[in-house]
Amino acid sequence: MQKELKQKTGRTNDDHQFKRTINFNLRLSPVEYESIVQQWEKSAYNSMSRYARACVFGEEDKIEIHLEQKQKEKLNRLKIFVEINRIGHNLNQLTKQINFQYAFKAKDLIEELAHIKAELEKIVGVI
C-alpha cells in the first residue's frame, strides 16, 4: 500500500497529511444503519465519514476547536485594543489639562526637576 502525501489540505482543513484513498465498506442491518445515521445527525459533524473517524479514533473536531481558538484570540485582541484606546484617551485628557491649567516654561521645568533630583538624593542618603 503506497502512502501518498497531500499537496493541499482540501476543504476539511484537518491535520491529516496523507490522501484518503481507501474505501472501507461495512455491512449493517437497516436498524443499525438508521441508528448510526440518527447519532450522526445529532452530532456536529458535517459528514458521515468525519463522524465515523471520530468514533473509531476518538479524535475531537479539530475544525471546531480551531474556530473557537480563533474567536478567543480575536476577543483578546479586541480587549487589548479597547484598553490601549482608553489609555490613549486618558493620556490626551491629562495632556490637555496640564497644558490648559499650567503655562510651563522649559526653564521652570528644568529647575523643578533639579529640585526633585536633589530631594531624591537626600532620601537615598538617609537610607
PDB file of C-alpha atoms in Angstrom:
ATOM      1  CA  MET A   1       0.000   0.000   0.000  1.00  0.00           C
ATOM      2  CA  GLN A   2       1.571   3.279  -1.134  1.00  0.00           C
ATOM      3  CA  LYS A   3       1.148   6.342   1.076  1.00  0.00           C
ATOM      4  CA  GLU A   4       0.552   9.436  -0.986  1.00  0.00           C
ATOM      5  CA  LEU A   5       1.127  12.837   0.636  1.00  0.00           C
ATOM      6  CA  LYS A   6      -1.468  15.550   0.221  1.00  0.00           C
ATOM      7  CA  GLN A   7      -0.443  18.600  -1.762  1.00  0.00           C
ATOM      8  CA  LYS A   8      -3.248  20.750  -0.368  1.00  0.00           C
ATOM      9  CA  THR A   9      -5.337  20.399   2.768  1.00  0.00           C
ATOM     10  CA  GLY A  10      -8.641  20.498   0.942  1.00  0.00           C
ATOM     11  CA  ARG A  11     -11.955  21.532   2.391  1.00  0.00           C
ATOM     12  CA  THR A  12     -11.673  19.540   5.603  1.00  0.00           C
ATOM     13  CA  ASN A  13      -8.825  21.697   6.931  1.00  0.00           C
ATOM     14  CA  ASP A  14      -7.655  18.831   9.090  1.00  0.00           C
ATOM     15  CA  ASP A  15      -4.090  17.943  10.012  1.00  0.00           C
ATOM     16  CA  HIS A  16      -4.191  14.616   8.201  1.00  0.00           C
ATOM     17  CA  GLN A  17      -1.190  14.637   5.867  1.00  0.00           C
ATOM     18  CA  PHE A  18      -1.971  11.647   3.634  1.00  0.00           C
ATOM     19  CA  LYS A  19      -4.643  11.365   0.968  1.00  0.00           C
ATOM     20  CA  ARG A  20      -7.590   9.233   1.943  1.00  0.00           C
ATOM     21  CA  THR A  21      -7.714   6.834  -0.976  1.00  0.00           C
ATOM     22  CA  ILE A  22      -9.043   3.675   0.675  1.00  0.00           C
ATOM     23  CA  ASN A  23     -12.743   2.943   0.994  1.00  0.00           C
ATOM     24  CA  PHE A  24     -13.910   0.826   3.899  1.00  0.00           C
ATOM     25  CA  ASN A  25     -17.260  -0.903   3.444  1.00  0.00           C
ATOM     26  CA  LEU A  26     -19.257  -2.176   6.379  1.00  0.00           C
ATOM     27  CA  ARG A  27     -22.345  -4.352   6.269  1.00  0.00           C
ATOM     28  CA  LEU A  28     -25.157  -3.216   8.546  1.00  0.00           C
ATOM     29  CA  SER A  29     -28.754  -4.118   9.060  1.00  0.00           C
ATOM     30  CA  PRO A  30     -31.289  -1.377   8.280  1.00  0.00           C
ATOM     31  CA  VAL A  31     -31.856  -0.883  12.017  1.00  0.00           C
ATOM     32  CA  GLU A  32     -28.117  -0.481  12.704  1.00  0.00           C
ATOM     33  CA  TYR A  33     -27.717   1.901   9.779  1.00  0.00           C
ATOM     34  CA  GLU A  34     -30.663   4.036  10.904  1.00  0.00           C
ATOM     35  CA  SER A  35     -29.240   4.177  14.435  1.00  0.00           C
ATOM     36  CA  ILE A  36     -25.862   5.377  13.166  1.00  0.00           C
ATOM     37  CA  VAL A  37     -27.490   7.978  10.903  1.00  0.00           C
ATOM     38  CA  GLN A  38     -29.567   9.313  13.803  1.00  0.00           C
ATOM     39  CA  GLN A  39     -26.494   9.594  16.018  1.00  0.00           C
ATOM     40  CA  TRP A  40     -24.565  11.340  13.237  1.00  0.00           C
ATOM     41  CA  GLU A  41     -27.415  13.825  12.657  1.00  0.00           C
ATOM     42  CA  LYS A  42     -27.377  14.681  16.385  1.00  0.00           C
ATOM     43  CA  SER A  43     -23.630  15.315  16.257  1.00  0.00           C
ATOM     44  CA  ALA A  44     -21.948  18.480  14.990  1.00  0.00           C
ATOM     45  CA  TYR A  45     -20.049  16.685  12.228  1.00  0.00           C
ATOM     46  CA  ASN A  46     -20.742  17.788   8.686  1.00  0.00           C
ATOM     47  CA  SER A  47     -20.024  14.395   7.084  1.00  0.00           C
ATOM     48  CA  MET A  48     -20.666  10.788   7.967  1.00  0.00           C
ATOM     49  CA  SER A  49     -17.003   9.987   7.228  1.00  0.00           C
ATOM     50  CA  ARG A  50     -15.753  12.525   9.738  1.00  0.00           C
ATOM     51  CA  TYR A  51     -18.226  11.245  12.327  1.00  0.00           C
ATOM     52  CA  ALA A  52     -17.130   7.632  11.743  1.00  0.00           C
ATOM     53  CA  ARG A  53     -13.432   8.551  12.047  1.00  0.00           C
ATOM     54  CA  ALA A  54     -14.170  10.434  15.280  1.00  0.00           C
ATOM     55  CA  CYS A  55     -15.997   7.403  16.678  1.00  0.00           C
ATOM     56  CA  VAL A  56     -13.252   4.971  15.674  1.00  0.00           C
ATOM     57  CA  PHE A  57     -10.183   7.054  16.525  1.00  0.00           C
ATOM     58  CA  GLY A  58     -11.724   9.164  19.275  1.00  0.00           C
ATOM     59  CA  GLU A  59     -10.498  12.424  17.800  1.00  0.00           C
ATOM     60  CA  GLU A  60     -12.033  15.762  18.604  1.00  0.00           C
ATOM     61  CA  ASP A  61     -13.448  18.015  15.935  1.00  0.00           C
ATOM     62  CA  LYS A  62     -10.269  19.927  15.149  1.00  0.00           C
ATOM     63  CA  ILE A  63     -12.034  22.486  12.997  1.00  0.00           C
ATOM     64  CA  GLU A  64     -14.408  23.460  15.797  1.00  0.00           C
ATOM     65  CA  ILE A  65     -11.511  23.732  18.252  1.00  0.00           C
ATOM     66  CA  HIS A  66      -9.583  25.856  15.757  1.00  0.00           C
ATOM     67  CA  LEU A  67     -12.560  28.167  15.212  1.00  0.00           C
ATOM     68  CA  GLU A  68     -13.067  28.560  18.969  1.00  0.00           C
ATOM     69  CA  GLN A  69      -9.389  29.424  19.446  1.00  0.00           C
ATOM     70  CA  LYS A  70      -9.541  31.991  16.635  1.00  0.00           C
ATOM     71  CA  GLN A  71     -12.644  33.561  18.216  1.00  0.00           C
ATOM     72  CA  LYS A  72     -10.942  33.749  21.629  1.00  0.00           C
ATOM     73  CA  GLU A  73      -7.833  35.316  20.079  1.00  0.00           C
ATOM     74  CA  LYS A  74      -9.990  37.857  18.272  1.00  0.00           C
ATOM     75  CA  LEU A  75     -11.800  38.779  21.508  1.00  0.00           C
ATOM     76  CA  ASN A  76      -8.497  39.100  23.375  1.00  0.00           C
ATOM     77  CA  ARG A  77      -7.085  41.364  20.654  1.00  0.00           C
ATOM     78  CA  LEU A  78     -10.247  43.462  20.792  1.00  0.00           C
ATOM     79  CA  LYS A  79      -9.988  43.791  24.593  1.00  0.00           C
ATOM     80  CA  ILE A  80      -6.357  44.858  24.314  1.00  0.00           C
ATOM     81  CA  PHE A  81      -7.223  47.343  21.591  1.00  0.00           C
ATOM     82  CA  VAL A  82     -10.004  48.847  23.731  1.00  0.00           C
ATOM     83  CA  GLU A  83      -7.665  49.162  26.723  1.00  0.00           C
ATOM     84  CA  ILE A  84      -4.964  50.834  24.607  1.00  0.00           C
ATOM     85  CA  ASN A  85      -7.567  53.284  23.284  1.00  0.00           C
ATOM     86  CA  ARG A  86      -8.675  54.074  26.836  1.00  0.00           C
ATOM     87  CA  ILE A  87      -5.093  54.687  27.924  1.00  0.00           C
ATOM     88  CA  GLY A  88      -4.532  56.950  24.915  1.00  0.00           C
ATOM     89  CA  HIS A  89      -7.731  58.843  25.636  1.00  0.00           C
ATOM     90  CA  ASN A  90      -6.762  59.326  29.282  1.00  0.00           C
ATOM     91  CA  LEU A  91      -3.293  60.482  28.271  1.00  0.00           C
ATOM     92  CA  ASN A  92      -4.782  63.018  25.873  1.00  0.00           C
ATOM     93  CA  GLN A  93      -7.097  64.310  28.591  1.00  0.00           C
ATOM     94  CA  LEU A  94      -4.211  64.665  31.041  1.00  0.00           C
ATOM     95  CA  THR A  95      -2.124  66.500  28.471  1.00  0.00           C
ATOM     96  CA  LYS A  96      -4.978  68.884  27.727  1.00  0.00           C
ATOM     97  CA  GLN A  97      -5.500  69.593  31.428  1.00  0.00           C
ATOM     98  CA  ILE A  98      -1.809  70.229  32.028  1.00  0.00           C
ATOM     99  CA  ASN A  99      -1.471  72.495  29.002  1.00  0.00           C
ATOM    100  CA  PHE A 100      -4.646  74.365  29.841  1.00  0.00           C
ATOM    101  CA  GLN A 101      -4.023  74.899  33.559  1.00  0.00           C
ATOM    102  CA  TYR A 102      -0.293  75.433  33.618  1.00  0.00           C
ATOM    103  CA  ALA A 103       1.847  77.532  31.339  1.00  0.00           C
ATOM    104  CA  PHE A 104       5.176  75.838  31.934  1.00  0.00           C
ATOM    105  CA  LYS A 105       8.377  77.131  30.542  1.00  0.00           C
ATOM    106  CA  ALA A 106      11.308  74.842  29.825  1.00  0.00           C
ATOM    107  CA  LYS A 107      13.494  76.709  32.312  1.00  0.00           C
ATOM    108  CA  ASP A 108      10.925  76.267  35.101  1.00  0.00           C
ATOM    109  CA  LEU A 109      10.647  72.553  34.386  1.00  0.00           C
ATOM    110  CA  ILE A 110      14.421  72.076  34.467  1.00  0.00           C
ATOM    111  CA  GLU A 111      14.632  73.883  37.806  1.00  0.00           C
ATOM    112  CA  GLU A 112      11.815  71.778  39.229  1.00  0.00           C
ATOM    113  CA  LEU A 113      13.448  68.538  38.019  1.00  0.00           C
ATOM    114  CA  ALA A 114      16.737  69.598  39.600  1.00  0.00           C
ATOM    115  CA  HIS A 115      14.902  70.228  42.886  1.00  0.00           C
ATOM    116  CA  ILE A 116      13.231  66.774  42.701  1.00  0.00           C
ATOM    117  CA  LYS A 117      16.594  65.148  41.969  1.00  0.00           C
ATOM    118  CA  ALA A 118      18.154  66.865  44.998  1.00  0.00           C
ATOM    119  CA  GLU A 119      15.306  65.684  47.236  1.00  0.00           C
ATOM    120  CA  LEU A 120      15.654  62.101  45.934  1.00  0.00           C
ATOM    121  CA  GLU A 121      19.412  62.190  46.645  1.00  0.00           C
ATOM    122  CA  LYS A 122      18.693  63.278  50.225  1.00  0.00           C
ATOM    123  CA  ILE A 123      16.264  60.372  50.620  1.00  0.00           C
ATOM    124  CA  VAL A 124      18.794  57.905  49.208  1.00  0.00           C
ATOM    125  CA  GLY A 125      21.464  59.329  51.552  1.00  0.00           C
ATOM    126  CA  VAL A 126      19.213  58.709  54.561  1.00  0.00           C
ATOM    127  CA  ILE A 127      18.527  55.093  53.583  1.00  0.00           C
TER     128      ILE A 127
END
